[in-house]
Amino acid sequence: DGGITQSPKYLFRKEGQNVTLSCEQNLNHDAMYWYRQDPGQGLRLIYYSQIVNDFQKGDIAEGYSVSREKKESFPLTVTSAQKNPTAFYLCASSRGLNTDTQYFGPGTRLTVL
Amino acid sequence: AQSVTQLGSHVSVSEGALVLLRCNYSSSVPPYLFWYVQYPNQGLQLLLKYTTGATLVKGINGFEAEFKKSETSFHLTKPSAHMSDAAEYFCAVTGNNFNKFYFGSGTKLNVKP
């Protein structure tokens, strides 16, 4: 079955630690995205990538980093510089950038202890 | 920049009643429009989308939405609510130059027995 997988589903981190969230897709999509979701705020774009080895900052990129070494993979690192990292993180992909339908993974809930 | 407004962060209906979830956008240029549904602790699932053509769009699970350019609206409806419709619904639109995806803040639908 084609789709997007995110791991882990739940992640706990101590303050001051970096943590990496995994996102893999087998839909052969070129574009991939990372969103952050907080209650009552909808989705906010962190980073996006149109093609391999290229990515762009979204609206709230500070304290996050990404890489896109393979078409299928777009991992997100939450660094210690992110002041309020506790949130639900969603990865998405689409055939083309932005205007095409975005398909979402199941999400990772990150809690900072 | 584009903005998306979902009127009512919480909507409650009785089972069998009409569901109406409102979405308005700000752009004067007809964008692409989407409705997604999210169940607790899951990713977003596409319900329906409008790009061009017929302004009444039918989606999955009996939902439909109508694009009204004069009202800059894309309200989501379902004639008869089912308990399984209880979830959070997000409206999304593309930007003026189709270079970005904008999400509303979401509407939580509660279905009473």
Short mmCIF file of C-alpha atoms in Angstrom, two decimals:
data_model
loop_
_atom_site.label_atom_id
_atom_site.label_comp_id
_atom_site.label_asym_id
_atom_site.label_seq_id
_atom_site.Cartn_x
_atom_site.Cartn_y
_atom_site.Cartn_z
CA ASP A 1 0.00 0.00 0.00
CA GLY A 2 1.23 3.48 -0.85
CA GLY A 3 1.36 6.05 1.86
CA ILE A 4 3.29 8.14 4.32
CA THR A 5 4.76 6.79 7.51
CA GLN A 6 5.97 8.76 10.47
CA SER A 7 7.88 7.42 13.42
CA PRO A 8 7.74 7.32 16.30
CA LYS A 9 4.10 7.99 17.10
CA TYR A 10 4.96 9.36 20.55
CA LEU A 11 8.28 10.91 21.51
CA PHE A 12 9.50 12.28 24.79
CA ARG A 13 12.49 14.54 25.03
CA LYS A 14 14.35 16.22 27.82
CA GLU A 15 15.01 19.92 27.58
CA GLY A 16 18.25 20.69 25.77
CA GLN A 17 18.19 17.58 23.61
CA ASN A 18 17.88 17.43 19.86
CA VAL A 19 15.43 14.90 18.46
CA THR A 20 14.76 13.69 14.91
CA LEU A 21 11.33 12.79 13.57
CA SER A 22 11.13 10.40 10.66
CA CYS A 23 8.95 10.79 7.57
CA GLU A 24 8.96 8.32 4.68
CA GLN A 25 6.71 8.15 1.62
CA ASN A 26 6.38 5.58 -1.14
CA LEU A 27 4.01 7.61 -3.30
CA ASN A 28 6.80 8.80 -5.62
CA HIS A 29 5.91 12.38 -4.70
CA ASP A 30 8.38 15.16 -5.39
CA ALA A 31 7.25 17.61 -2.71
CA MET A 32 7.27 17.03 1.04
CA TYR A 33 6.25 19.21 3.97
CA TRP A 34 6.47 19.44 7.74
CA TYR A 35 3.71 21.07 9.77
CA ARG A 36 3.29 21.77 13.42
CA GLN A 37 -0.17 21.54 14.98
CA ASP A 38 -1.14 23.19 18.26
CA PRO A 39 -4.66 23.19 19.71
CA GLY A 40 -6.83 25.89 18.18
CA GLN A 41 -4.14 27.07 15.78
CA GLY A 42 -4.53 24.80 12.81
CA LEU A 43 -1.41 23.78 10.91
CA ARG A 44 1.70 25.89 10.57
CA LEU A 45 4.33 25.18 7.95
CA ILE A 46 7.84 24.50 9.25
CA TYR A 47 9.80 23.44 6.15
CA TYR A 48 9.06 22.17 2.69
CA SER A 49 11.01 20.53 -0.08
CA GLN A 50 10.20 20.51 -3.76
CA ILE A 51 12.98 18.17 -4.88
CA VAL A 52 15.85 16.15 -3.49
CA ASN A 53 18.66 18.20 -1.95
CA ASP A 54 16.52 21.31 -1.84
CA PHE A 55 14.31 22.66 0.94
CA GLN A 56 12.83 25.98 1.99
CA LYS A 57 11.82 27.54 5.29
CA GLY A 58 8.18 27.84 6.07
CA ASP A 59 6.50 30.20 8.50
CA ILE A 60 8.01 28.84 11.72
CA ALA A 61 11.41 27.34 10.81
CA GLU A 62 13.38 28.70 13.77
CA GLY A 63 14.66 25.89 15.98
CA TYR A 64 14.11 23.22 13.32
CA SER A 65 16.25 21.68 10.62
CA VAL A 66 15.59 19.23 7.78
CA SER A 67 17.37 17.25 5.09
CA ARG A 68 16.22 15.74 1.80
CA GLU A 69 18.91 13.30 0.67
CA LYS A 70 16.41 10.85 -0.79
CA LYS A 71 13.11 11.43 -2.56
CA GLU A 72 11.33 9.15 -0.12
CA SER A 73 12.62 10.66 3.10
CA PHE A 74 12.31 14.07 4.77
CA PRO A 75 13.42 13.90 8.43
CA LEU A 76 12.84 16.81 10.79
CA THR A 77 15.19 17.64 13.64
CA VAL A 78 13.82 19.61 16.55
CA THR A 79 16.79 21.33 18.09
CA SER A 80 17.33 22.64 21.59
CA ALA A 81 16.89 26.13 20.14
CA GLN A 82 13.17 25.52 19.66
CA LYS A 83 11.70 27.17 22.73
CA ASN A 84 8.34 25.41 22.82
CA PRO A 85 8.64 22.12 20.96
CA THR A 86 5.77 20.22 22.57
CA ALA A 87 3.28 19.74 19.73
CA PHE A 88 1.84 17.35 17.17
CA TYR A 89 4.00 17.16 14.05
CA LEU A 90 2.58 16.22 10.67
CA CYS A 91 4.46 15.28 7.54
CA ALA A 92 2.81 15.54 4.13
CA SER A 93 3.68 14.99 0.50
CA SER A 94 2.30 15.94 -2.90
CA ARG A 95 3.14 15.28 -6.53
CA GLY A 96 3.88 18.91 -7.18
CA LEU A 97 4.52 21.86 -4.97
CA ASN A 98 1.69 23.36 -2.97
CA THR A 99 -1.20 23.38 -5.42
CA ASP A 100 -1.55 19.66 -5.62
CA THR A 101 -3.36 17.63 -3.02
CA GLN A 102 -1.28 17.03 0.06
CA TYR A 103 -1.37 13.60 1.67
CA PHE A 104 -0.60 13.36 5.35
CA GLY A 105 1.15 10.89 7.60
CA PRO A 106 -0.31 9.80 10.96
CA GLY A 107 1.74 12.33 12.94
CA THR A 108 4.24 12.31 15.80
CA ARG A 109 3.35 13.74 19.19
CA LEU A 110 6.44 15.26 20.80
CA THR A 111 6.46 16.06 24.49
CA VAL A 112 9.30 17.86 26.20
CA LEU A 113 9.73 16.85 29.80
CA ALA B 1 -1.34 36.96 1.63
CA GLN B 2 -4.20 34.53 1.70
CA SER B 3 -6.17 33.90 4.88
CA VAL B 4 -8.73 31.26 5.73
CA THR B 5 -11.48 31.69 8.28
CA GLN B 6 -13.47 28.82 9.69
CA LEU B 7 -16.42 30.21 11.61
CA GLY B 8 -16.99 28.27 14.80
CA SER B 9 -14.21 26.32 16.43
CA HIS B 10 -16.82 23.87 17.78
CA VAL B 11 -20.05 22.78 16.12
CA SER B 12 -22.52 20.38 17.69
CA VAL B 13 -25.33 18.63 15.82
CA SER B 14 -27.69 15.77 16.56
CA GLU B 15 -27.33 12.50 14.72
CA GLY B 16 -29.36 12.72 11.51
CA ALA B 17 -29.25 16.51 11.38
CA LEU B 18 -27.67 18.68 8.70
CA VAL B 19 -23.97 19.39 9.05
CA LEU B 20 -22.76 22.83 7.91
CA LEU B 21 -19.14 23.85 8.44
CA ARG B 22 -18.19 27.27 7.17
CA CYS B 23 -15.03 28.33 5.36
CA ASN B 24 -14.23 31.75 3.91
CA TYR B 25 -11.02 32.85 2.25
CA SER B 26 -9.65 36.29 1.55
CA SER B 27 -8.27 36.21 -1.98
CA SER B 28 -10.05 37.76 -4.95
CA VAL B 29 -8.30 35.29 -7.23
CA PRO B 30 -10.08 31.92 -7.25
CA PRO B 31 -7.78 29.52 -5.48
CA TYR B 32 -7.77 25.77 -5.21
CA LEU B 33 -9.83 24.73 -2.16
CA PHE B 34 -9.71 21.65 0.04
CA TRP B 35 -11.47 20.12 3.02
CA TYR B 36 -9.62 17.67 5.26
CA VAL B 37 -10.83 15.64 8.24
CA GLN B 38 -8.73 14.68 11.24
CA TYR B 39 -9.62 12.05 13.82
CA PRO B 40 -7.92 12.23 17.24
CA ASN B 41 -4.19 11.62 17.15
CA GLN B 42 -4.22 10.93 13.43
CA GLY B 43 -3.13 12.70 10.29
CA LEU B 44 -5.38 14.62 7.94
CA GLN B 45 -7.45 12.83 5.34
CA LEU B 46 -8.69 14.55 2.18
CA LEU B 47 -12.48 14.83 2.04
CA LEU B 48 -12.82 16.77 -1.20
CA LYS B 49 -11.23 19.46 -3.33
CA TYR B 50 -12.13 22.10 -5.87
CA THR B 51 -9.75 23.15 -8.61
CA THR B 52 -11.81 24.06 -11.67
CA GLY B 53 -15.13 23.18 -13.28
CA ALA B 54 -18.33 22.38 -11.43
CA THR B 55 -18.60 24.44 -8.28
CA LEU B 56 -20.44 21.76 -6.29
CA VAL B 57 -17.95 19.14 -5.28
CA LYS B 58 -18.78 15.78 -3.80
CA GLY B 59 -16.40 14.00 -1.50
CA ILE B 60 -16.13 10.91 0.61
CA ASN B 61 -18.48 9.89 3.42
CA GLY B 62 -21.41 11.84 1.94
CA PHE B 63 -19.85 15.28 2.28
CA GLU B 64 -20.03 17.98 -0.34
CA ALA B 65 -18.95 21.60 -0.67
CA GLU B 66 -19.86 24.46 -2.95
CA PHE B 67 -17.42 27.05 -4.20
CA LYS B 68 -19.08 30.48 -4.27
CA LYS B 69 -16.73 33.01 -5.80
CA SER B 70 -18.96 36.00 -5.05
CA GLU B 71 -19.02 35.08 -1.38
CA THR B 72 -15.40 33.80 -1.25
CA SER B 73 -16.75 30.76 0.51
CA PHE B 74 -16.37 26.99 0.40
CA HIS B 75 -18.76 25.64 3.04
CA LEU B 76 -18.88 21.93 3.80
CA THR B 77 -22.22 20.16 4.18
CA LYS B 78 -23.66 16.74 4.83
CA PRO B 79 -27.42 16.15 4.83
CA SER B 80 -27.49 13.71 7.74
CA ALA B 81 -24.83 13.51 10.44
CA HIS B 82 -23.55 10.17 11.68
CA MET B 83 -21.77 9.50 14.94
CA SER B 84 -18.65 8.55 12.98
CA ASP B 85 -18.48 12.10 11.56
CA ALA B 86 -17.29 13.43 14.91
CA ALA B 87 -13.82 14.79 14.14
CA GLU B 88 -11.98 18.00 13.40
CA TYR B 89 -12.35 19.52 9.94
CA PHE B 90 -9.88 21.79 8.22
CA CYS B 91 -10.39 24.02 5.23
CA ALA B 92 -7.32 24.77 3.12
CA VAL B 93 -6.71 27.06 0.16
CA THR B 94 -3.82 27.86 -2.11
CA GLY B 95 -2.24 31.30 -2.24
CA ASN B 96 -2.79 33.99 -4.83
CA ASN B 97 0.08 32.79 -6.94
CA PHE B 98 -0.53 29.15 -6.10
CA ASN B 99 2.74 29.20 -4.23
CA LYS B 100 1.53 28.26 -0.78
CA PHE B 101 -1.04 26.22 1.10
CA TYR B 102 -3.06 27.96 3.84
CA PHE B 103 -5.03 26.07 6.49
CA GLY B 104 -7.91 27.32 8.59
CA SER B 105 -7.78 26.86 12.36
CA GLY B 106 -10.19 23.94 12.25
CA THR B 107 -13.74 23.16 13.41
CA LYS B 108 -14.44 20.34 15.83
CA LEU B 109 -17.70 18.59 15.01
CA ASN B 110 -19.56 16.89 17.83
CA VAL B 111 -22.45 14.57 16.96
CA LYS B 112 -24.99 13.93 19.71
CA PRO B 113 -27.00 10.72 19.81
#
